[in-house]
Tab-separated table of C-alpha atoms and ligand atoms in Angstrom:
chain	number	residue	atom	x	y	z
A	115	UNK	CA	-8.247	-67.067	-6.641
A	116	UNK	CA	-5.303	-64.178	-6.214
A	117	UNK	CA	-5.227	-65.440	-10.182
A	118	UNK	CA	-8.535	-62.811	-9.985
A	119	UNK	CA	-5.962	-59.769	-8.567
A	120	UNK	CA	-3.713	-60.336	-12.328
A	121	UNK	CA	-7.660	-61.576	-13.838
A	122	UNK	CA	-8.745	-57.829	-12.512
A	123	UNK	CA	-5.445	-56.138	-13.719
A	124	UNK	CA	-5.285	-57.487	-17.477
A	125	UNK	CA	-9.433	-56.256	-18.154
A	126	UNK	CA	-9.468	-53.372	-16.056
A	127	UNK	CA	-6.502	-51.753	-18.117
A	128	UNK	CA	-7.633	-53.287	-21.672
A	129	UNK	CA	-10.458	-50.788	-21.007
A	130	UNK	CA	-9.151	-48.345	-19.834
A	131	UNK	CA	-7.443	-48.440	-23.122
A	132	UNK	CA	-10.581	-48.168	-25.213
A	133	UNK	CA	-12.042	-44.158	-23.365
A	134	UNK	CA	-11.722	-41.329	-25.275
A	135	UNK	CA	-14.058	-39.531	-23.795
A	136	UNK	CA	-13.613	-38.158	-19.674
A	137	UNK	CA	-17.880	-39.052	-19.113
A	138	UNK	CA	-17.004	-42.610	-20.632
A	139	UNK	CA	-13.759	-42.435	-17.843
A	140	UNK	CA	-15.500	-41.486	-14.796
A	141	UNK	CA	-17.093	-44.732	-15.839
A	142	UNK	CA	-13.855	-46.939	-16.064
A	143	UNK	CA	-13.677	-45.633	-12.450
A	144	UNK	CA	-16.359	-46.612	-10.186
A	145	UNK	CA	-15.998	-49.712	-11.956
A	146	UNK	CA	-13.123	-50.614	-10.775
A	147	UNK	CA	-11.980	-47.678	-8.585
A	148	UNK	CA	-15.274	-46.904	-7.025
A	149	UNK	CA	-17.208	-47.899	-3.566
A	150	UNK	CA	-18.488	-50.753	-5.277
A	151	UNK	CA	-16.328	-50.775	-8.157
A	152	UNK	CA	-14.031	-54.561	-8.505
A	153	UNK	CA	-10.569	-53.035	-6.671
A	154	UNK	CA	-12.962	-52.995	-3.522
A	155	UNK	CA	-14.707	-55.972	-4.201
A	156	UNK	CA	-11.575	-57.465	-4.219
A	157	UNK	CA	-10.588	-56.134	-0.283
A	158	UNK	CA	-14.160	-57.717	0.490
A	159	UNK	CA	-13.112	-61.293	0.002
A	160	UNK	CA	-9.968	-61.340	1.795
A	161	UNK	CA	-12.140	-61.907	5.598
A	162	UNK	CA	-12.536	-65.539	3.514
A	163	UNK	CA	-9.337	-66.483	3.260
A	164	UNK	CA	-7.155	-68.558	4.930
A	165	UNK	CA	-4.990	-66.402	7.880
A	166	UNK	CA	-2.051	-67.192	6.058
A	167	UNK	CA	-3.362	-65.678	2.578
A	168	UNK	CA	-4.356	-62.800	3.779
A	169	UNK	CA	-1.419	-60.630	4.776
A	170	UNK	CA	-0.054	-60.966	0.933
A	171	UNK	CA	-3.242	-61.488	-1.153
A	172	UNK	CA	-3.740	-57.102	0.531
A	173	UNK	CA	-1.082	-56.101	-0.858
A	174	UNK	CA	-1.196	-57.349	-3.881
A	175	UNK	CA	-4.397	-56.281	-4.287
A	176	UNK	CA	-3.943	-52.500	-2.634
A	177	UNK	CA	-0.520	-53.150	-5.948
A	178	UNK	CA	-3.693	-53.113	-8.242
A	179	UNK	CA	-5.610	-50.303	-6.432
A	180	UNK	CA	-1.946	-48.400	-6.537
A	181	UNK	CA	-1.457	-49.263	-10.724
A	182	UNK	CA	-5.095	-48.682	-11.508
A	183	UNK	CA	-5.547	-45.280	-9.515
A	184	UNK	CA	-2.032	-44.349	-11.477
A	185	UNK	CA	-3.256	-45.745	-14.801
A	186	UNK	CA	-6.115	-43.925	-15.055
A	187	UNK	CA	-4.587	-40.470	-13.910
A	188	UNK	CA	-2.596	-40.619	-17.506
A	189	UNK	CA	-5.181	-41.620	-19.178
A	190	UNK	CA	-7.562	-38.960	-18.193
A	191	UNK	CA	-4.136	-36.346	-19.129
A	192	UNK	CA	-3.910	-38.136	-22.482
A	193	UNK	CA	-7.246	-37.325	-23.070
A	194	UNK	CA	-7.503	-33.597	-21.725
A	195	UNK	CA	-4.709	-33.669	-24.135
A	196	UNK	CA	-6.226	-35.036	-27.041
A	197	UNK	CA	-9.423	-33.081	-26.104
A	198	UNK	CA	-7.286	-30.032	-26.079
A	199	UNK	CA	-5.687	-30.169	-29.264
A	200	UNK	CA	-8.750	-30.546	-30.818
A	201	UNK	CA	-10.598	-27.823	-30.085
A	202	UNK	CA	-7.981	-25.817	-30.499
A	203	UNK	CA	-7.332	-27.843	-34.707
A	204	UNK	CA	-11.337	-27.440	-35.440
A	205	UNK	CA	-11.579	-23.241	-34.229
A	206	UNK	CA	-13.798	-24.567	-31.281
A	207	UNK	CA	-12.077	-21.412	-29.592
A	208	UNK	CA	-12.731	-18.454	-31.260
A	209	UNK	CA	-9.251	-16.782	-29.906
A	210	UNK	CA	-11.102	-13.109	-32.255
A	211	UNK	CA	-13.567	-12.678	-29.947
A	212	UNK	CA	-12.623	-9.734	-27.858
A	213	UNK	CA	-11.787	-10.497	-23.815
A	214	UNK	CA	-13.900	-9.714	-21.339
A	215	UNK	CA	-12.738	-6.414	-19.630
A	216	UNK	CA	-10.275	-6.799	-16.916
A	217	UNK	CA	-11.939	-4.656	-13.921
A	218	UNK	CA	-9.486	-1.610	-12.910
A	219	UNK	CA	-8.584	-0.251	-9.073
A	220	UNK	CA	-8.101	3.813	-9.245
A	221	UNK	CA	-5.227	5.358	-7.708
A	222	UNK	CA	-7.080	5.924	-4.394
A	223	UNK	CA	-7.825	10.737	-4.534
A	224	UNK	CA	-4.510	11.328	-2.685
A	225	UNK	CA	-2.252	8.849	-4.377
A	226	UNK	CA	-2.311	10.794	-6.484
A	227	UNK	CA	-0.933	13.745	-5.015
A	228	UNK	CA	1.071	12.289	-3.130
A	229	UNK	CA	3.313	10.955	-6.829
A	230	UNK	CA	2.477	14.372	-8.281
A	231	UNK	CA	4.374	15.124	-4.785
A	232	UNK	CA	6.779	12.865	-5.149
A	233	UNK	CA	7.319	13.505	-8.898
A	234	UNK	CA	8.108	17.199	-8.782
A	235	UNK	CA	10.771	16.714	-5.320
A	236	UNK	CA	12.264	14.518	-7.339
A	237	UNK	CA	12.688	16.230	-10.094
A	238	UNK	CA	15.045	19.464	-6.871
A	239	UNK	CA	16.759	16.476	-6.241
A	240	UNK	CA	14.388	15.327	-2.387
A	241	UNK	CA	14.185	11.552	-1.720
A	242	UNK	CA	11.691	10.045	-0.565
A	243	UNK	CA	12.460	7.966	3.372
A	244	UNK	CA	10.191	6.928	5.410
A	245	UNK	CA	9.649	6.921	8.298
A	246	UNK	CA	6.878	5.505	10.392
A	247	UNK	CA	3.565	5.194	11.443
A	248	UNK	CA	3.549	4.018	15.317
A	249	UNK	CA	6.196	6.974	16.324
A	250	UNK	CA	7.468	7.532	20.611
A	251	UNK	CA	6.897	9.956	22.766
A	252	UNK	CA	10.219	11.798	22.438
A	253	UNK	CA	10.807	11.591	18.293
A	254	UNK	CA	7.473	13.325	17.918
A	255	UNK	CA	7.259	15.765	20.885
A	256	UNK	CA	10.100	16.273	22.789
A	257	UNK	CA	12.923	16.237	20.471
A	258	UNK	CA	11.151	18.717	17.949
A	259	UNK	CA	11.476	21.284	20.753
A	260	UNK	CA	7.581	20.446	22.584
A	261	UNK	CA	9.446	18.718	26.041
A	262	UNK	CA	6.561	17.285	28.238
A	263	UNK	CA	4.172	19.577	29.094
A	264	UNK	CA	5.226	22.524	26.758
A	265	UNK	CA	1.644	24.613	25.495
A	266	UNK	CA	1.776	23.541	21.317
A	267	UNK	CA	2.227	19.696	22.600
A	268	UNK	CA	-1.737	20.469	22.756
A	269	UNK	CA	-2.499	21.615	19.412
A	270	UNK	CA	-2.141	18.124	18.431
A	271	UNK	CA	-4.092	15.987	19.921
A	272	UNK	CA	-2.861	12.966	20.229
A	273	UNK	CA	-3.466	8.696	20.003
A	274	UNK	CA	-1.808	6.681	22.296
A	275	UNK	CA	-1.036	2.801	22.885
A	276	UNK	CA	-0.800	1.387	26.072
A	277	UNK	CA	2.977	2.526	26.581
A	278	UNK	CA	2.648	6.273	27.284
A	279	UNK	CA	5.503	6.774	25.244
A	280	UNK	CA	4.695	5.123	22.387
A	281	UNK	CA	1.919	7.195	20.000
A	282	UNK	CA	0.318	7.231	16.794
A	283	UNK	CA	2.275	10.396	14.466
A	284	UNK	CA	0.947	13.099	15.113
A	285	UNK	CA	3.137	14.806	12.915
A	286	UNK	CA	5.733	13.586	9.324
A	287	UNK	CA	7.357	15.688	11.911
A	288	UNK	CA	9.862	13.140	13.702
A	289	UNK	CA	10.385	11.199	10.594
A	290	UNK	CA	13.091	13.996	10.422
A	291	UNK	CA	15.644	13.551	13.258
A	292	UNK	CA	15.466	9.756	11.996
A	293	UNK	CA	16.134	11.096	8.842
A	294	UNK	CA	19.075	12.600	9.908
A	295	UNK	CA	20.038	10.000	12.567
A	296	UNK	CA	20.622	8.357	9.853
A	297	UNK	CA	21.400	10.269	6.254
A	298	UNK	CA	23.873	12.360	8.230
A	299	UNK	CA	26.063	10.259	8.624
A	300	UNK	CA	26.881	11.436	12.219
A	301	UNK	CA	26.163	15.443	11.255
A	302	UNK	CA	28.636	14.537	8.620
A	303	UNK	CA	26.153	14.641	5.287
A	304	UNK	CA	24.311	17.126	3.982
A	305	UNK	CA	20.833	16.381	3.140
A	306	UNK	CA	18.014	16.899	0.732
A	307	UNK	CA	14.715	14.729	1.605
A	308	UNK	CA	10.708	14.313	1.733
A	309	UNK	CA	9.148	12.535	4.318
A	310	UNK	CA	5.315	11.607	3.130
A	311	UNK	CA	2.676	9.168	4.836
A	312	UNK	CA	0.006	9.331	7.400
A	313	UNK	CA	-0.717	11.047	10.349
A	314	UNK	CA	-2.771	10.122	12.753
A	315	UNK	CA	-4.683	13.093	15.885
A	316	UNK	CA	-7.577	12.110	18.213
A	317	UNK	CA	-11.020	14.612	16.736
A	318	UNK	CA	-13.812	15.184	15.772
A	319	UNK	CA	-14.233	14.669	12.906
A	320	UNK	CA	-16.113	16.964	10.881
A	321	UNK	CA	-16.493	17.437	6.825
A	322	UNK	CA	-13.087	19.461	7.424
A	323	UNK	CA	-10.979	17.527	10.292
A	324	UNK	CA	-10.788	13.264	9.949
A	325	UNK	CA	-8.289	11.171	12.455
A	326	UNK	CA	-6.600	10.961	9.741
A	327	UNK	CA	-5.048	12.155	7.137
A	328	UNK	CA	-1.416	12.449	5.305
A	329	UNK	CA	1.067	14.811	4.927
A	330	UNK	CA	4.432	15.228	3.096
A	331	UNK	CA	6.730	16.859	5.148
A	332	UNK	CA	10.036	17.647	3.758
A	333	UNK	CA	13.911	19.034	5.067
A	334	UNK	CA	17.086	19.494	3.454
A	335	UNK	CA	20.455	20.295	5.781
A	336	UNK	CA	23.573	21.416	4.672
A	337	UNK	CA	26.496	23.901	5.352
A	338	UNK	CA	24.554	26.911	3.291
A	339	UNK	CA	21.189	26.840	3.692
A	340	UNK	CA	19.065	29.913	4.341
A	341	UNK	CA	15.881	31.107	4.226
A	342	UNK	CA	15.672	32.747	1.108
A	343	UNK	CA	16.730	29.338	-0.587
A	344	UNK	CA	13.252	27.915	0.951
A	345	UNK	CA	11.401	30.296	-0.200
A	346	UNK	CA	12.762	29.488	-3.509
A	347	UNK	CA	12.201	25.812	-3.058
A	348	UNK	CA	8.933	26.500	-1.892
A	349	UNK	CA	7.628	28.495	-4.585
A	350	UNK	CA	9.486	26.434	-7.426
A	351	UNK	CA	6.901	23.447	-6.010
A	352	UNK	CA	4.403	26.311	-6.962
A	353	UNK	CA	5.001	26.519	-9.758
A	354	UNK	CA	5.149	23.538	-10.871
A	355	UNK	CA	2.269	21.332	-8.813
A	356	UNK	CA	0.131	24.167	-8.798
A	357	UNK	CA	0.181	26.797	-12.459
A	358	UNK	CA	4.003	28.206	-13.550
A	359	UNK	CA	2.963	31.734	-12.666
A	360	UNK	CA	1.999	31.002	-8.671
A	361	UNK	CA	2.459	33.422	-6.794
A	362	UNK	CA	3.449	32.456	-3.402
A	363	UNK	CA	4.082	34.383	0.305
A	364	UNK	CA	4.798	34.237	3.152
A	365	UNK	CA	3.640	35.415	6.348
A	366	UNK	CA	5.457	35.078	10.020
A	367	UNK	CA	4.283	32.001	12.050
A	368	UNK	CA	5.073	29.896	15.501
A	369	UNK	CA	6.024	25.624	15.335
A	370	UNK	CA	8.036	25.132	17.969
A	371	UNK	CA	10.104	23.464	15.832
A	372	UNK	CA	11.872	25.784	13.458
A	373	UNK	CA	12.573	29.529	13.973
A	374	UNK	CA	11.595	31.720	11.831
A	375	UNK	CA	8.680	29.710	11.184
A	376	UNK	CA	6.271	31.091	8.298
A	377	UNK	CA	3.115	29.537	6.841
A	378	UNK	CA	3.001	29.871	2.832
A	379	UNK	CA	0.128	30.107	0.394
A	380	UNK	CA	-0.128	30.209	-3.126
A	381	UNK	CA	-2.049	32.287	-5.096
A	382	UNK	CA	-5.807	30.799	-5.009
A	383	UNK	CA	-5.544	29.116	-8.420
A	384	UNK	CA	-9.084	27.676	-9.085
A	385	UNK	CA	-9.470	32.340	-9.093
A	386	UNK	CA	-6.368	33.090	-9.855
A	387	UNK	CA	-6.541	35.414	-6.995
A	388	UNK	CA	-9.796	37.437	-8.028
A	389	UNK	CA	-11.331	35.697	-4.869
A	390	UNK	CA	-14.079	33.517	-4.705
A	391	UNK	CA	-15.565	31.178	-2.161
A	392	UNK	CA	-12.785	28.188	-1.845
A	393	UNK	CA	-10.220	31.100	-0.875
A	394	UNK	CA	-12.545	32.256	0.912
A	395	UNK	CA	-12.273	36.062	-1.165
A	396	UNK	CA	-8.833	35.965	-0.254
A	397	UNK	CA	-7.328	35.535	-3.019
A	398	UNK	CA	-4.497	32.774	-0.969
A	399	UNK	CA	-4.780	29.324	-0.005
A	400	UNK	CA	-2.225	28.184	2.932
A	401	UNK	CA	-0.266	25.383	1.560
A	402	UNK	CA	2.312	24.550	4.239
A	403	UNK	CA	4.001	25.562	7.190
A	404	UNK	CA	7.461	25.530	7.078
A	405	UNK	CA	11.281	27.781	8.931
A	406	UNK	CA	14.231	27.113	8.981
A	407	UNK	CA	15.738	23.933	11.500
A	408	UNK	CA	15.093	25.282	15.051
A	409	UNK	CA	19.307	24.923	16.124
A	410	UNK	CA	18.084	22.325	19.235
A	411	UNK	CA	16.123	19.918	16.421
A	412	UNK	CA	19.815	20.570	14.278
A	413	UNK	CA	20.977	19.142	18.181
A	414	UNK	CA	18.613	16.472	18.071
A	415	UNK	CA	19.186	15.439	14.458
A	416	UNK	CA	23.651	15.047	15.455
A	417	UNK	CA	23.846	17.897	13.446
A	418	UNK	CA	26.208	20.946	14.899
A	419	UNK	CA	24.441	24.335	14.199
A	420	UNK	CA	27.408	26.686	13.899
A	421	UNK	CA	28.489	24.900	10.411
A	422	UNK	CA	25.060	23.163	10.020
A	423	UNK	CA	21.926	24.379	9.434
A	424	UNK	CA	18.423	23.448	6.750
A	425	UNK	CA	14.514	24.641	6.090
A	426	UNK	CA	11.599	22.329	6.987
A	427	UNK	CA	8.296	23.071	5.430
A	428	UNK	CA	5.094	20.598	6.102
A	429	UNK	CA	2.697	19.822	3.099
A	430	UNK	CA	-1.179	18.402	3.487
A	431	UNK	CA	-2.391	16.598	0.151
A	432	UNK	CA	-5.786	15.808	1.292
A	433	UNK	CA	-6.201	18.834	1.525
A	434	UNK	CA	-4.763	20.709	-1.935
A	435	UNK	CA	-6.640	17.733	-3.928
A	436	UNK	CA	-10.320	18.709	-2.379
A	437	UNK	CA	-9.022	22.157	-4.108
A	438	UNK	CA	-8.063	21.220	-6.495
A	439	UNK	CA	-11.755	18.766	-7.029
A	440	UNK	CA	-13.699	20.378	-5.279
A	441	UNK	CA	-14.624	18.046	-2.719
A	442	UNK	CA	-16.761	19.830	0.811
A	443	UNK	CA	-15.980	16.550	3.023
A	444	UNK	CA	-12.341	14.682	4.650
A	445	UNK	CA	-14.636	12.006	5.409
A	446	UNK	CA	-14.240	11.203	1.292
A	447	UNK	CA	-11.128	10.283	1.206
A	448	UNK	CA	-10.626	7.378	3.766
A	449	UNK	CA	-14.107	6.393	4.133
A	450	UNK	CA	-14.019	4.082	1.019
A	451	UNK	CA	-17.048	4.466	-0.351
A	452	UNK	CA	-16.537	3.305	-4.185
A	453	UNK	CA	-19.156	6.084	-5.521
A	454	UNK	CA	-15.962	8.564	-4.471
A	455	UNK	CA	-12.942	6.648	-4.939
A	456	UNK	CA	-14.588	5.769	-8.848
A	457	UNK	CA	-14.483	9.076	-9.579
A	458	UNK	CA	-10.018	9.020	-9.772
B	28	DAH	N1	4.610	19.509	11.994
B	28	DAH	C1	3.318	20.880	11.516
B	28	DAH	C2	2.211	20.526	11.766
B	28	DAH	O1	1.562	19.018	11.477
B	28	DAH	C3	3.916	21.708	10.121
B	28	DAH	C4	5.190	22.269	9.574
B	28	DAH	C5	5.199	22.837	10.243
B	28	DAH	C6	6.147	20.552	10.072
B	28	DAH	C7	6.497	23.527	9.513
B	28	DAH	C8	7.375	22.129	9.045
B	28	DAH	C9	8.101	22.386	9.651
B	28	DAH	O2	8.128	20.721	8.669
B	28	DAH	O3	8.613	22.867	9.437
B	28	DAH	O4	1.429	20.961	12.051
């Protein structure tokens, strides 16, 4: 009986040599290794053997099954590569056919604006500093001169986590403190950074306000930074971003973290200041909040305000994107409607 194993091995291996395509190869597989194949039948005879022979016999059938399996795989690989070689030889694959067009994703309109911003600010020597979306109340408010119960906290309705000390940042300004502390080396080094990122406010969602939006914060700290640096820098940005002749104007304003503070308008780039619907016939578009970094904020960032000074600004890329493309509703930005997004 034990010769049956060797007989089957010999027979199977020589039959395998004859198989040259995948159909006959899979026939071979069912004939020998399939559920009702020759090897299976050998396993079936174990029960009829004298008990002392069963173990040895079983082991040999196992070995046979393993060997045939390996031989099968080897043959299969060989046949595959022969088929491929033949196809290539006979030219069945026409490599001159044009490929299927690859579907390409587009960049989100805000991402595009951010990249434009980043390029311009990088050319002007500003590095990108990535701060965090989940912030501490302390950084988002207190260290920016907005102590608890400060009325200006109401300007920004906040999403808190279950821990009231932790929130989603309502603006990118808390990154100012982090950048100063991290890059300022204990208030000894000048810095020039922009801080782009998502901000969150608990607001009624309307065509003009969303619960999430992006901002780009800017911060420059040095020994001799003055208001004229801020004005010149923003004017230069506006020229590069909007138009080389862009006029800029500054209006006095209030932010707790800057003193003095101002809002920046650029001449409407849609009507060149003539007055149109977009600029509400004023000829001007508001592009940023800005100011000289408040001494307390400098101190909170580790700088001595009697030696160091700085300017800061905050801009809203979505607004700029909306103006540029005539987008009427801010909800399109994060609504994930591909019909909107694919236009960019
Ligand atoms: N953080 C302000 C806001 O979200 C914007 C802002 C104003 C940022 C003045 C600044 C600044 O850095 O100097 O409304």
